[in-house]
Amino acid sequence: MRPLPTLRQLRYLTALAEHLHFGRAAEACLATQSTLSAGLQELETILGVTLVERTKRKVMLTPLGEDVVVRARVVLRGAEDIADLAAASTEALSGPLRLGVIPTIAPYLLPQVLPHLRQVHPNLRLYLREDLTARLLERLATGDLDAALIALPWVSGEIETVHIADDAFVLACPPGHALAARPNLRAADLIGQDLLLLEEGHCLRDHALSACHLPGPAKGEGVLGTSLATLVQMVANGLGITLLPEMAVKSGVLAGTEVVTRPLMDAGSRGIGLAWRPSSPRKAEFRLLAEALKAGLQ
């Protein structure tokens, strides 16, 4: 039987592919640089090929090395799934769980639900990572994350989701704005106004426009914010109006400002859901986690 790569060697290779630096890759693997380098050389010897090009200035993978990394990630994810399956058989929602959360949910949902989650699942060790939806789902696909809290709808055949809550959109404007004094506002009343939005890449931007049936600005037009807090400050300074998720308003995103909110009679909402890989052996646990998050919101 021919010798096969070890999981440790494959982990060294994927870490190097991510960091393209021996020192940082070794640090990520909790190994010394010499240990990582020796492990990669052993891997190349076992396979009889060159996977890494080493120069004084940079490190890069060979084309074959890049192909091997793709398959190595699948193998490592499978090994982690085996460990997760064994852990889940002893106690549900215990041990480490790597959860991704998008920025327009994390600071407003987590403070509400984490106390309840700690109470009902005290042995769960939750590691959180905040990022945009697309990057979270990339990490979910590669096994760097176990699950992710995202806004719905999100079109993807590579994830399974369960709905946790609905989050309505409201208008936010300065107190002296003409719309602040109008009763029975509708989304159409916002057309022609200086509507402030988040930068492209934030799914809240598209969800808000869709929920209110509004066209987006042409590329390069409009004032864009990097976060909900930034949008609120721009509204407070009279630069325009914006759409905010009700969850953020209830959590105090308007604190310290005179910005007011008004309901929109025909505005929709975004969904908040928990997503995971269809191949994950922890599906039952994630559904249990979703129920705990729902209970924390009540």
PDB file of C-alpha atoms in Angstrom:
ATOM      1  CA  MET A   1       0.000   0.000   0.000  1.00  0.00           C
ATOM      2  CA  ARG A   2       1.450   3.342  -1.019  1.00  0.00           C
ATOM      3  CA  PRO A   3       1.911   5.998   1.671  1.00  0.00           C
ATOM      4  CA  LEU A   4      -0.801   8.653   1.932  1.00  0.00           C
ATOM      5  CA  PRO A   5      -0.677  12.289   3.069  1.00  0.00           C
ATOM      6  CA  THR A   6      -1.545  12.922   6.693  1.00  0.00           C
ATOM      7  CA  LEU A   7      -4.215  15.366   7.826  1.00  0.00           C
ATOM      8  CA  ARG A   8      -1.496  17.480   9.441  1.00  0.00           C
ATOM      9  CA  GLN A   9       0.385  17.763   6.158  1.00  0.00           C
ATOM     10  CA  LEU A  10      -2.787  18.735   4.324  1.00  0.00           C
ATOM     11  CA  ARG A  11      -3.565  21.324   6.987  1.00  0.00           C
ATOM     12  CA  TYR A  12      -0.075  22.810   6.545  1.00  0.00           C
ATOM     13  CA  LEU A  13      -0.642  23.032   2.792  1.00  0.00           C
ATOM     14  CA  THR A  14      -4.045  24.724   3.043  1.00  0.00           C
ATOM     15  CA  ALA A  15      -2.700  27.188   5.608  1.00  0.00           C
ATOM     16  CA  LEU A  16       0.163  28.104   3.307  1.00  0.00           C
ATOM     17  CA  ALA A  17      -2.283  28.531   0.427  1.00  0.00           C
ATOM     18  CA  GLU A  18      -4.307  30.953   2.548  1.00  0.00           C
ATOM     19  CA  HIS A  19      -1.429  33.032   3.923  1.00  0.00           C
ATOM     20  CA  LEU A  20       1.290  32.577   1.244  1.00  0.00           C
ATOM     21  CA  HIS A  21       3.789  33.101   4.039  1.00  0.00           C
ATOM     22  CA  PHE A  22       5.541  30.330   5.976  1.00  0.00           C
ATOM     23  CA  GLY A  23       5.608  32.240   9.246  1.00  0.00           C
ATOM     24  CA  ARG A  24       1.933  33.202   9.262  1.00  0.00           C
ATOM     25  CA  ALA A  25       0.879  29.748   8.051  1.00  0.00           C
ATOM     26  CA  ALA A  26       2.880  28.127  10.856  1.00  0.00           C
ATOM     27  CA  GLU A  27       1.304  30.459  13.403  1.00  0.00           C
ATOM     28  CA  ALA A  28      -2.180  29.570  12.144  1.00  0.00           C
ATOM     29  CA  CYS A  29      -1.348  25.868  12.561  1.00  0.00           C
ATOM     30  CA  LEU A  30       0.194  26.375  16.027  1.00  0.00           C
ATOM     31  CA  ALA A  31       3.487  24.995  14.703  1.00  0.00           C
ATOM     32  CA  THR A  32       6.991  26.288  14.218  1.00  0.00           C
ATOM     33  CA  GLN A  33       8.024  27.459  10.779  1.00  0.00           C
ATOM     34  CA  SER A  34      10.609  24.682  10.488  1.00  0.00           C
ATOM     35  CA  THR A  35       7.999  22.062  11.415  1.00  0.00           C
ATOM     36  CA  LEU A  36       5.585  23.352   8.796  1.00  0.00           C
ATOM     37  CA  SER A  37       8.285  23.518   6.143  1.00  0.00           C
ATOM     38  CA  ALA A  38       9.436  19.974   6.926  1.00  0.00           C
ATOM     39  CA  GLY A  39       5.849  18.721   6.822  1.00  0.00           C
ATOM     40  CA  LEU A  40       5.320  20.233   3.378  1.00  0.00           C
ATOM     41  CA  GLN A  41       8.551  18.705   2.098  1.00  0.00           C
ATOM     42  CA  GLU A  42       7.426  15.313   3.402  1.00  0.00           C
ATOM     43  CA  LEU A  43       4.100  15.785   1.593  1.00  0.00           C
ATOM     44  CA  GLU A  44       5.880  16.566  -1.665  1.00  0.00           C
ATOM     45  CA  THR A  45       8.112  13.510  -1.186  1.00  0.00           C
ATOM     46  CA  ILE A  46       5.140  11.237  -0.569  1.00  0.00           C
ATOM     47  CA  LEU A  47       3.350  12.512  -3.686  1.00  0.00           C
ATOM     48  CA  GLY A  48       6.509  12.795  -5.773  1.00  0.00           C
ATOM     49  CA  VAL A  49       5.606  16.246  -7.051  1.00  0.00           C
ATOM     50  CA  THR A  50       6.332  19.902  -6.339  1.00  0.00           C
ATOM     51  CA  LEU A  51       3.431  21.719  -4.718  1.00  0.00           C
ATOM     52  CA  VAL A  52       5.123  24.926  -3.527  1.00  0.00           C
ATOM     53  CA  GLU A  53       7.488  27.293  -5.310  1.00  0.00           C
ATOM     54  CA  ARG A  54       9.888  28.833  -2.836  1.00  0.00           C
ATOM     55  CA  THR A  55      11.876  31.978  -3.612  1.00  0.00           C
ATOM     56  CA  LYS A  56      13.571  34.569  -1.432  1.00  0.00           C
ATOM     57  CA  ARG A  57      10.844  37.121  -2.151  1.00  0.00           C
ATOM     58  CA  LYS A  58       7.605  35.163  -2.184  1.00  0.00           C
ATOM     59  CA  VAL A  59       5.853  31.853  -1.837  1.00  0.00           C
ATOM     60  CA  MET A  60       3.400  30.534  -4.395  1.00  0.00           C
ATOM     61  CA  LEU A  61       1.699  27.275  -5.219  1.00  0.00           C
ATOM     62  CA  THR A  62       2.285  25.391  -8.433  1.00  0.00           C
ATOM     63  CA  PRO A  63      -0.815  24.755 -10.597  1.00  0.00           C
ATOM     64  CA  LEU A  64      -0.830  21.194  -9.286  1.00  0.00           C
ATOM     65  CA  GLY A  65      -0.461  22.515  -5.751  1.00  0.00           C
ATOM     66  CA  GLU A  66      -3.576  24.649  -6.200  1.00  0.00           C
ATOM     67  CA  ASP A  67      -5.541  21.599  -7.368  1.00  0.00           C
ATOM     68  CA  VAL A  68      -4.319  19.599  -4.393  1.00  0.00           C
ATOM     69  CA  VAL A  69      -5.378  22.387  -2.009  1.00  0.00           C
ATOM     70  CA  VAL A  70      -8.966  22.208  -3.309  1.00  0.00           C
ATOM     71  CA  ARG A  71      -9.095  18.475  -2.597  1.00  0.00           C
ATOM     72  CA  ALA A  72      -7.244  18.833   0.693  1.00  0.00           C
ATOM     73  CA  ARG A  73      -9.920  21.204   1.984  1.00  0.00           C
ATOM     74  CA  VAL A  74     -12.588  18.616   1.168  1.00  0.00           C
ATOM     75  CA  VAL A  75     -10.634  15.933   3.053  1.00  0.00           C
ATOM     76  CA  LEU A  76     -10.084  18.171   6.086  1.00  0.00           C
ATOM     77  CA  ARG A  77     -13.732  19.211   6.141  1.00  0.00           C
ATOM     78  CA  GLY A  78     -14.737  15.548   6.053  1.00  0.00           C
ATOM     79  CA  ALA A  79     -12.411  14.753   8.969  1.00  0.00           C
ATOM     80  CA  GLU A  80     -13.868  17.644  10.973  1.00  0.00           C
ATOM     81  CA  ASP A  81     -17.366  16.392  10.188  1.00  0.00           C
ATOM     82  CA  ILE A  82     -16.459  13.012  11.642  1.00  0.00           C
ATOM     83  CA  ALA A  83     -15.269  14.653  14.858  1.00  0.00           C
ATOM     84  CA  ASP A  84     -18.380  16.841  14.971  1.00  0.00           C
ATOM     85  CA  LEU A  85     -20.635  13.824  14.455  1.00  0.00           C
ATOM     86  CA  ALA A  86     -19.007  12.009  17.359  1.00  0.00           C
ATOM     87  CA  ALA A  87     -19.257  15.073  19.606  1.00  0.00           C
ATOM     88  CA  ALA A  88     -22.916  15.628  18.734  1.00  0.00           C
ATOM     89  CA  SER A  89     -23.744  12.056  19.697  1.00  0.00           C
ATOM     90  CA  THR A  90     -22.742  12.711  23.311  1.00  0.00           C
ATOM     91  CA  GLU A  91     -24.324  16.129  23.978  1.00  0.00           C
ATOM     92  CA  ALA A  92     -26.101  18.409  21.535  1.00  0.00           C
ATOM     93  CA  LEU A  93     -24.773  21.969  21.192  1.00  0.00           C
ATOM     94  CA  SER A  94     -21.687  21.418  23.294  1.00  0.00           C
ATOM     95  CA  GLY A  95     -18.081  22.175  22.512  1.00  0.00           C
ATOM     96  CA  PRO A  96     -16.868  24.608  19.858  1.00  0.00           C
ATOM     97  CA  LEU A  97     -19.123  26.024  17.160  1.00  0.00           C
ATOM     98  CA  ARG A  98     -17.851  28.579  14.643  1.00  0.00           C
ATOM     99  CA  LEU A  99     -20.681  30.934  13.747  1.00  0.00           C
ATOM    100  CA  GLY A 100     -20.532  33.647  11.115  1.00  0.00           C
ATOM    101  CA  VAL A 101     -22.771  36.715  11.433  1.00  0.00           C
ATOM    102  CA  ILE A 102     -23.301  39.599   9.021  1.00  0.00           C
ATOM    103  CA  PRO A 103     -22.601  43.151  10.319  1.00  0.00           C
ATOM    104  CA  THR A 104     -26.221  44.316  10.051  1.00  0.00           C
ATOM    105  CA  ILE A 105     -27.328  41.509  12.376  1.00  0.00           C
ATOM    106  CA  ALA A 106     -24.442  40.880  14.780  1.00  0.00           C
ATOM    107  CA  PRO A 107     -24.604  43.969  17.068  1.00  0.00           C
ATOM    108  CA  TYR A 108     -28.408  43.997  17.216  1.00  0.00           C
ATOM    109  CA  LEU A 109     -29.402  40.325  17.480  1.00  0.00           C
ATOM    110  CA  LEU A 110     -26.573  38.757  19.474  1.00  0.00           C
ATOM    111  CA  PRO A 111     -26.940  40.833  22.673  1.00  0.00           C
ATOM    112  CA  GLN A 112     -30.575  39.712  22.815  1.00  0.00           C
ATOM    113  CA  VAL A 113     -30.071  36.003  22.224  1.00  0.00           C
ATOM    114  CA  LEU A 114     -26.672  35.094  23.691  1.00  0.00           C
ATOM    115  CA  PRO A 115     -27.725  35.264  27.379  1.00  0.00           C
ATOM    116  CA  HIS A 116     -30.543  32.776  26.713  1.00  0.00           C
ATOM    117  CA  LEU A 117     -28.243  30.586  24.638  1.00  0.00           C
ATOM    118  CA  ARG A 118     -25.659  30.439  27.424  1.00  0.00           C
ATOM    119  CA  GLN A 119     -28.381  29.537  29.888  1.00  0.00           C
ATOM    120  CA  VAL A 120     -29.872  26.623  27.929  1.00  0.00           C
ATOM    121  CA  HIS A 121     -26.600  25.345  26.431  1.00  0.00           C
ATOM    122  CA  PRO A 122     -23.887  26.198  28.976  1.00  0.00           C
ATOM    123  CA  ASN A 123     -21.313  23.833  27.430  1.00  0.00           C
ATOM    124  CA  LEU A 124     -21.504  25.453  23.989  1.00  0.00           C
ATOM    125  CA  ARG A 125     -18.395  27.443  23.073  1.00  0.00           C
ATOM    126  CA  LEU A 126     -19.427  29.908  20.403  1.00  0.00           C
ATOM    127  CA  TYR A 127     -16.707  31.473  18.236  1.00  0.00           C
ATOM    128  CA  LEU A 128     -18.069  34.411  16.237  1.00  0.00           C
ATOM    129  CA  ARG A 129     -16.864  35.877  12.973  1.00  0.00           C
ATOM    130  CA  GLU A 130     -18.444  39.013  11.494  1.00  0.00           C
ATOM    131  CA  ASP A 131     -18.254  39.556   7.729  1.00  0.00           C
ATOM    132  CA  LEU A 132     -20.308  40.176   4.612  1.00  0.00           C
ATOM    133  CA  THR A 133     -22.620  37.388   3.471  1.00  0.00           C
ATOM    134  CA  ALA A 134     -20.651  36.291   0.412  1.00  0.00           C
ATOM    135  CA  ARG A 135     -17.419  35.898   2.372  1.00  0.00           C
ATOM    136  CA  LEU A 136     -19.163  34.086   5.225  1.00  0.00           C
ATOM    137  CA  LEU A 137     -20.662  31.586   2.789  1.00  0.00           C
ATOM    138  CA  GLU A 138     -17.249  31.049   1.207  1.00  0.00           C
ATOM    139  CA  ARG A 139     -15.871  30.167   4.640  1.00  0.00           C
ATOM    140  CA  LEU A 140     -18.888  27.986   5.285  1.00  0.00           C
ATOM    141  CA  ALA A 141     -18.242  26.077   2.056  1.00  0.00           C
ATOM    142  CA  THR A 142     -14.571  25.482   2.900  1.00  0.00           C
ATOM    143  CA  GLY A 143     -15.340  24.354   6.451  1.00  0.00           C
ATOM    144  CA  ASP A 144     -13.847  27.398   8.200  1.00  0.00           C
ATOM    145  CA  LEU A 145     -17.311  28.080   9.639  1.00  0.00           C
ATOM    146  CA  ASP A 146     -19.932  25.646  10.899  1.00  0.00           C
ATOM    147  CA  ALA A 147     -22.989  27.865  10.397  1.00  0.00           C
ATOM    148  CA  ALA A 148     -23.875  31.476   9.652  1.00  0.00           C
ATOM    149  CA  LEU A 149     -26.574  33.974  10.590  1.00  0.00           C
ATOM    150  CA  ILE A 150     -27.554  35.749   7.379  1.00  0.00           C
ATOM    151  CA  ALA A 151     -30.403  37.829   5.976  1.00  0.00           C
ATOM    152  CA  LEU A 152     -32.946  36.115   3.740  1.00  0.00           C
ATOM    153  CA  PRO A 153     -33.779  35.684   0.984  1.00  0.00           C
ATOM    154  CA  TRP A 154     -30.390  34.593  -0.319  1.00  0.00           C
ATOM    155  CA  VAL A 155     -30.302  32.611  -3.536  1.00  0.00           C
ATOM    156  CA  SER A 156     -27.846  29.728  -3.256  1.00  0.00           C
ATOM    157  CA  GLY A 157     -28.145  26.016  -3.849  1.00  0.00           C
ATOM    158  CA  GLU A 158     -25.101  25.343  -1.684  1.00  0.00           C
ATOM    159  CA  ILE A 159     -26.668  26.048   1.717  1.00  0.00           C
ATOM    160  CA  GLU A 160     -29.609  24.950   3.797  1.00  0.00           C
ATOM    161  CA  THR A 161     -31.404  27.544   5.909  1.00  0.00           C
ATOM    162  CA  VAL A 162     -33.997  27.779   8.635  1.00  0.00           C
ATOM    163  CA  HIS A 163     -35.991  30.954   9.261  1.00  0.00           C
ATOM    164  CA  ILE A 164     -35.565  32.578  12.677  1.00  0.00           C
ATOM    165  CA  ALA A 165     -37.319  35.953  12.515  1.00  0.00           C
ATOM    166  CA  ASP A 166     -38.657  38.738  10.294  1.00  0.00           C
ATOM    167  CA  ASP A 167     -37.192  42.216  10.534  1.00  0.00           C
ATOM    168  CA  ALA A 168     -39.299  45.054   9.107  1.00  0.00           C
ATOM    169  CA  PHE A 169     -37.862  48.183   7.478  1.00  0.00           C
ATOM    170  CA  VAL A 170     -38.695  51.673   8.725  1.00  0.00           C
ATOM    171  CA  LEU A 171     -37.929  55.137   7.412  1.00  0.00           C
ATOM    172  CA  ALA A 172     -35.310  57.160   9.309  1.00  0.00           C
ATOM    173  CA  CYS A 173     -35.127  60.914   8.745  1.00  0.00           C
ATOM    174  CA  PRO A 174     -34.256  64.174  10.527  1.00  0.00           C
ATOM    175  CA  PRO A 175     -37.062  65.443  12.804  1.00  0.00           C
ATOM    176  CA  GLY A 176     -37.738  68.474  10.591  1.00  0.00           C
ATOM    177  CA  HIS A 177     -37.943  66.513   7.353  1.00  0.00           C
ATOM    178  CA  ALA A 178     -41.168  66.810   5.339  1.00  0.00           C
ATOM    179  CA  LEU A 179     -41.756  63.042   5.485  1.00  0.00           C
ATOM    180  CA  ALA A 180     -41.587  63.035   9.282  1.00  0.00           C
ATOM    181  CA  ALA A 181     -44.857  64.965   9.470  1.00  0.00           C
ATOM    182  CA  ARG A 182     -46.765  62.910   6.906  1.00  0.00           C
ATOM    183  CA  PRO A 183     -49.185  60.233   8.141  1.00  0.00           C
ATOM    184  CA  ASN A 184     -49.626  56.910   6.372  1.00  0.00           C
ATOM    185  CA  LEU A 185     -46.321  56.916   4.533  1.00  0.00           C
ATOM    186  CA  ARG A 186     -45.816  54.530   1.647  1.00  0.00           C
ATOM    187  CA  ALA A 187     -42.646  53.395  -0.056  1.00  0.00           C
ATOM    188  CA  ALA A 188     -43.531  55.419  -3.154  1.00  0.00           C
ATOM    189  CA  ASP A 189     -43.238  58.581  -1.041  1.00  0.00           C
ATOM    190  CA  LEU A 190     -39.489  57.973  -0.880  1.00  0.00           C
ATOM    191  CA  ILE A 191     -38.990  58.257  -4.634  1.00  0.00           C
ATOM    192  CA  GLY A 192     -37.065  61.405  -5.497  1.00  0.00           C
ATOM    193  CA  GLN A 193     -35.703  61.778  -1.962  1.00  0.00           C
ATOM    194  CA  ASP A 194     -31.992  61.650  -1.095  1.00  0.00           C
ATOM    195  CA  LEU A 195     -31.959  58.001  -0.044  1.00  0.00           C
ATOM    196  CA  LEU A 196     -28.783  56.939   1.746  1.00  0.00           C
ATOM    197  CA  LEU A 197     -27.746  53.314   1.320  1.00  0.00           C
ATOM    198  CA  LEU A 198     -25.028  50.933   2.414  1.00  0.00           C
ATOM    199  CA  GLU A 199     -22.151  50.176   0.077  1.00  0.00           C
ATOM    200  CA  GLU A 200     -22.503  47.405  -2.468  1.00  0.00           C
ATOM    201  CA  GLY A 201     -21.764  44.012  -0.935  1.00  0.00           C
ATOM    202  CA  HIS A 202     -24.096  44.571   2.022  1.00  0.00           C
ATOM    203  CA  CYS A 203     -27.167  42.426   1.417  1.00  0.00           C
ATOM    204  CA  LEU A 204     -29.239  44.855   3.540  1.00  0.00           C
ATOM    205  CA  ARG A 205     -28.971  47.350   0.688  1.00  0.00           C
ATOM    206  CA  ASP A 206     -30.689  45.023  -1.781  1.00  0.00           C
ATOM    207  CA  HIS A 207     -33.185  43.721   0.768  1.00  0.00           C
ATOM    208  CA  ALA A 208     -34.265  47.240   1.727  1.00  0.00           C
ATOM    209  CA  LEU A 209     -34.739  48.338  -1.886  1.00  0.00           C
ATOM    210  CA  SER A 210     -36.610  45.137  -2.713  1.00  0.00           C
ATOM    211  CA  ALA A 211     -38.847  45.304   0.357  1.00  0.00           C
ATOM    212  CA  CYS A 212     -39.839  48.874  -0.518  1.00  0.00           C
ATOM    213  CA  HIS A 213     -40.006  48.288  -4.286  1.00  0.00           C
ATOM    214  CA  LEU A 214     -37.480  51.043  -4.921  1.00  0.00           C
ATOM    215  CA  PRO A 215     -34.941  51.292  -7.749  1.00  0.00           C
ATOM    216  CA  GLY A 216     -31.293  51.370  -6.775  1.00  0.00           C
ATOM    217  CA  PRO A 217     -29.042  54.282  -7.701  1.00  0.00           C
ATOM    218  CA  ALA A 218     -26.975  54.088 -10.862  1.00  0.00           C
ATOM    219  CA  LYS A 219     -23.453  52.836 -10.363  1.00  0.00           C
ATOM    220  CA  GLY A 220     -21.288  55.588  -8.923  1.00  0.00           C
ATOM    221  CA  GLU A 221     -24.276  57.687  -7.859  1.00  0.00           C
ATOM    222  CA  GLY A 222     -25.664  58.324  -4.395  1.00  0.00           C
ATOM    223  CA  VAL A 223     -24.109  58.625  -0.964  1.00  0.00           C
ATOM    224  CA  LEU A 224     -23.075  55.268   0.467  1.00  0.00           C
ATOM    225  CA  GLY A 225     -22.378  54.255   4.050  1.00  0.00           C
ATOM    226  CA  THR A 226     -20.135  51.543   5.441  1.00  0.00           C
ATOM    227  CA  SER A 227     -22.406  50.631   8.347  1.00  0.00           C
ATOM    228  CA  LEU A 228     -25.831  51.330   9.820  1.00  0.00           C
ATOM    229  CA  ALA A 229     -24.238  53.590  12.422  1.00  0.00           C
ATOM    230  CA  THR A 230     -22.635  55.623   9.637  1.00  0.00           C
ATOM    231  CA  LEU A 231     -25.968  55.940   7.820  1.00  0.00           C
ATOM    232  CA  VAL A 232     -27.618  57.189  11.018  1.00  0.00           C
ATOM    233  CA  GLN A 233     -24.947  59.853  11.476  1.00  0.00           C
ATOM    234  CA  MET A 234     -25.358  61.035   7.888  1.00  0.00           C
ATOM    235  CA  VAL A 235     -29.128  61.281   8.373  1.00  0.00           C
ATOM    236  CA  ALA A 236     -28.563  63.174  11.636  1.00  0.00           C
ATOM    237  CA  ASN A 237     -26.430  65.658   9.718  1.00  0.00           C
ATOM    238  CA  GLY A 238     -29.160  66.319   7.173  1.00  0.00           C
ATOM    239  CA  LEU A 239     -27.639  64.501   4.204  1.00  0.00           C
ATOM    240  CA  GLY A 240     -30.780  62.530   3.457  1.00  0.00           C
ATOM    241  CA  ILE A 241     -33.044  59.725   4.654  1.00  0.00           C
ATOM    242  CA  THR A 242     -32.475  55.997   4.950  1.00  0.00           C
ATOM    243  CA  LEU A 243     -34.155  52.670   5.579  1.00  0.00           C
ATOM    244  CA  LEU A 244     -33.283  50.859   8.801  1.00  0.00           C
ATOM    245  CA  PRO A 245     -34.161  47.379  10.028  1.00  0.00           C
ATOM    246  CA  GLU A 246     -36.473  47.593  13.013  1.00  0.00           C
ATOM    247  CA  MET A 247     -34.190  45.326  15.029  1.00  0.00           C
ATOM    248  CA  ALA A 248     -31.385  47.895  14.841  1.00  0.00           C
ATOM    249  CA  VAL A 249     -33.713  50.700  15.929  1.00  0.00           C
ATOM    250  CA  LYS A 250     -34.953  48.731  18.933  1.00  0.00           C
ATOM    251  CA  SER A 251     -31.340  47.971  19.872  1.00  0.00           C
ATOM    252  CA  GLY A 252     -30.452  51.661  20.106  1.00  0.00           C
ATOM    253  CA  VAL A 253     -28.719  52.485  16.821  1.00  0.00           C
ATOM    254  CA  LEU A 254     -30.313  55.970  16.996  1.00  0.00           C
ATOM    255  CA  ALA A 255     -29.010  56.691  20.506  1.00  0.00           C
ATOM    256  CA  GLY A 256     -27.452  60.142  20.852  1.00  0.00           C
ATOM    257  CA  THR A 257     -29.169  61.508  17.749  1.00  0.00           C
ATOM    258  CA  GLU A 258     -32.477  63.282  17.045  1.00  0.00           C
ATOM    259  CA  VAL A 259     -33.217  61.026  14.070  1.00  0.00           C
ATOM    260  CA  VAL A 260     -36.829  59.844  14.009  1.00  0.00           C
ATOM    261  CA  THR A 261     -38.372  56.769  12.419  1.00  0.00           C
ATOM    262  CA  ARG A 262     -41.686  56.335  10.680  1.00  0.00           C
ATOM    263  CA  PRO A 263     -43.392  53.110   9.559  1.00  0.00           C
ATOM    264  CA  LEU A 264     -44.056  52.495   5.899  1.00  0.00           C
ATOM    265  CA  MET A 265     -47.492  51.009   5.311  1.00  0.00           C
ATOM    266  CA  ASP A 266     -46.496  48.843   2.360  1.00  0.00           C
ATOM    267  CA  ALA A 267     -42.865  48.077   3.193  1.00  0.00           C
ATOM    268  CA  GLY A 268     -41.790  44.498   3.519  1.00  0.00           C
ATOM    269  CA  SER A 269     -39.132  42.954   5.718  1.00  0.00           C
ATOM    270  CA  ARG A 270     -35.986  40.900   5.559  1.00  0.00           C
ATOM    271  CA  GLY A 271     -35.790  37.455   7.016  1.00  0.00           C
ATOM    272  CA  ILE A 272     -33.111  36.364   9.448  1.00  0.00           C
ATOM    273  CA  GLY A 273     -31.996  32.807   9.071  1.00  0.00           C
ATOM    274  CA  LEU A 274     -29.383  30.266  10.083  1.00  0.00           C
ATOM    275  CA  ALA A 275     -27.441  28.663   7.222  1.00  0.00           C
ATOM    276  CA  TRP A 276     -25.225  25.571   7.054  1.00  0.00           C
ATOM    277  CA  ARG A 277     -23.700  23.160   4.527  1.00  0.00           C
ATOM    278  CA  PRO A 278     -26.130  20.525   3.233  1.00  0.00           C
ATOM    279  CA  SER A 279     -23.445  17.905   3.920  1.00  0.00           C
ATOM    280  CA  SER A 280     -22.963  18.898   7.567  1.00  0.00           C
ATOM    281  CA  PRO A 281     -23.595  16.076  10.084  1.00  0.00           C
ATOM    282  CA  ARG A 282     -24.744  18.660  12.627  1.00  0.00           C
ATOM    283  CA  LYS A 283     -28.045  19.571  10.954  1.00  0.00           C
ATOM    284  CA  ALA A 284     -30.089  18.494  13.961  1.00  0.00           C
ATOM    285  CA  GLU A 285     -27.901  20.648  16.211  1.00  0.00           C
ATOM    286  CA  PHE A 286     -28.287  23.685  13.963  1.00  0.00           C
ATOM    287  CA  ARG A 287     -32.069  23.355  14.022  1.00  0.00           C
ATOM    288  CA  LEU A 288     -31.830  23.184  17.810  1.00  0.00           C
ATOM    289  CA  LEU A 289     -29.642  26.302  17.729  1.00  0.00           C
ATOM    290  CA  ALA A 290     -32.230  28.075  15.576  1.00  0.00           C
ATOM    291  CA  GLU A 291     -34.949  27.254  18.108  1.00  0.00           C
ATOM    292  CA  ALA A 292     -32.776  28.604  20.930  1.00  0.00           C
ATOM    293  CA  LEU A 293     -32.184  31.819  18.976  1.00  0.00           C
ATOM    294  CA  LYS A 294     -35.919  32.197  18.360  1.00  0.00           C
ATOM    295  CA  ALA A 295     -36.599  31.713  22.053  1.00  0.00           C
ATOM    296  CA  GLY A 296     -33.995  34.356  22.912  1.00  0.00           C
ATOM    297  CA  LEU A 297     -35.882  36.912  20.835  1.00  0.00           C
ATOM    298  CA  GLN A 298     -39.160  36.422  22.681  1.00  0.00           C
TER     299      GLN A 298
END
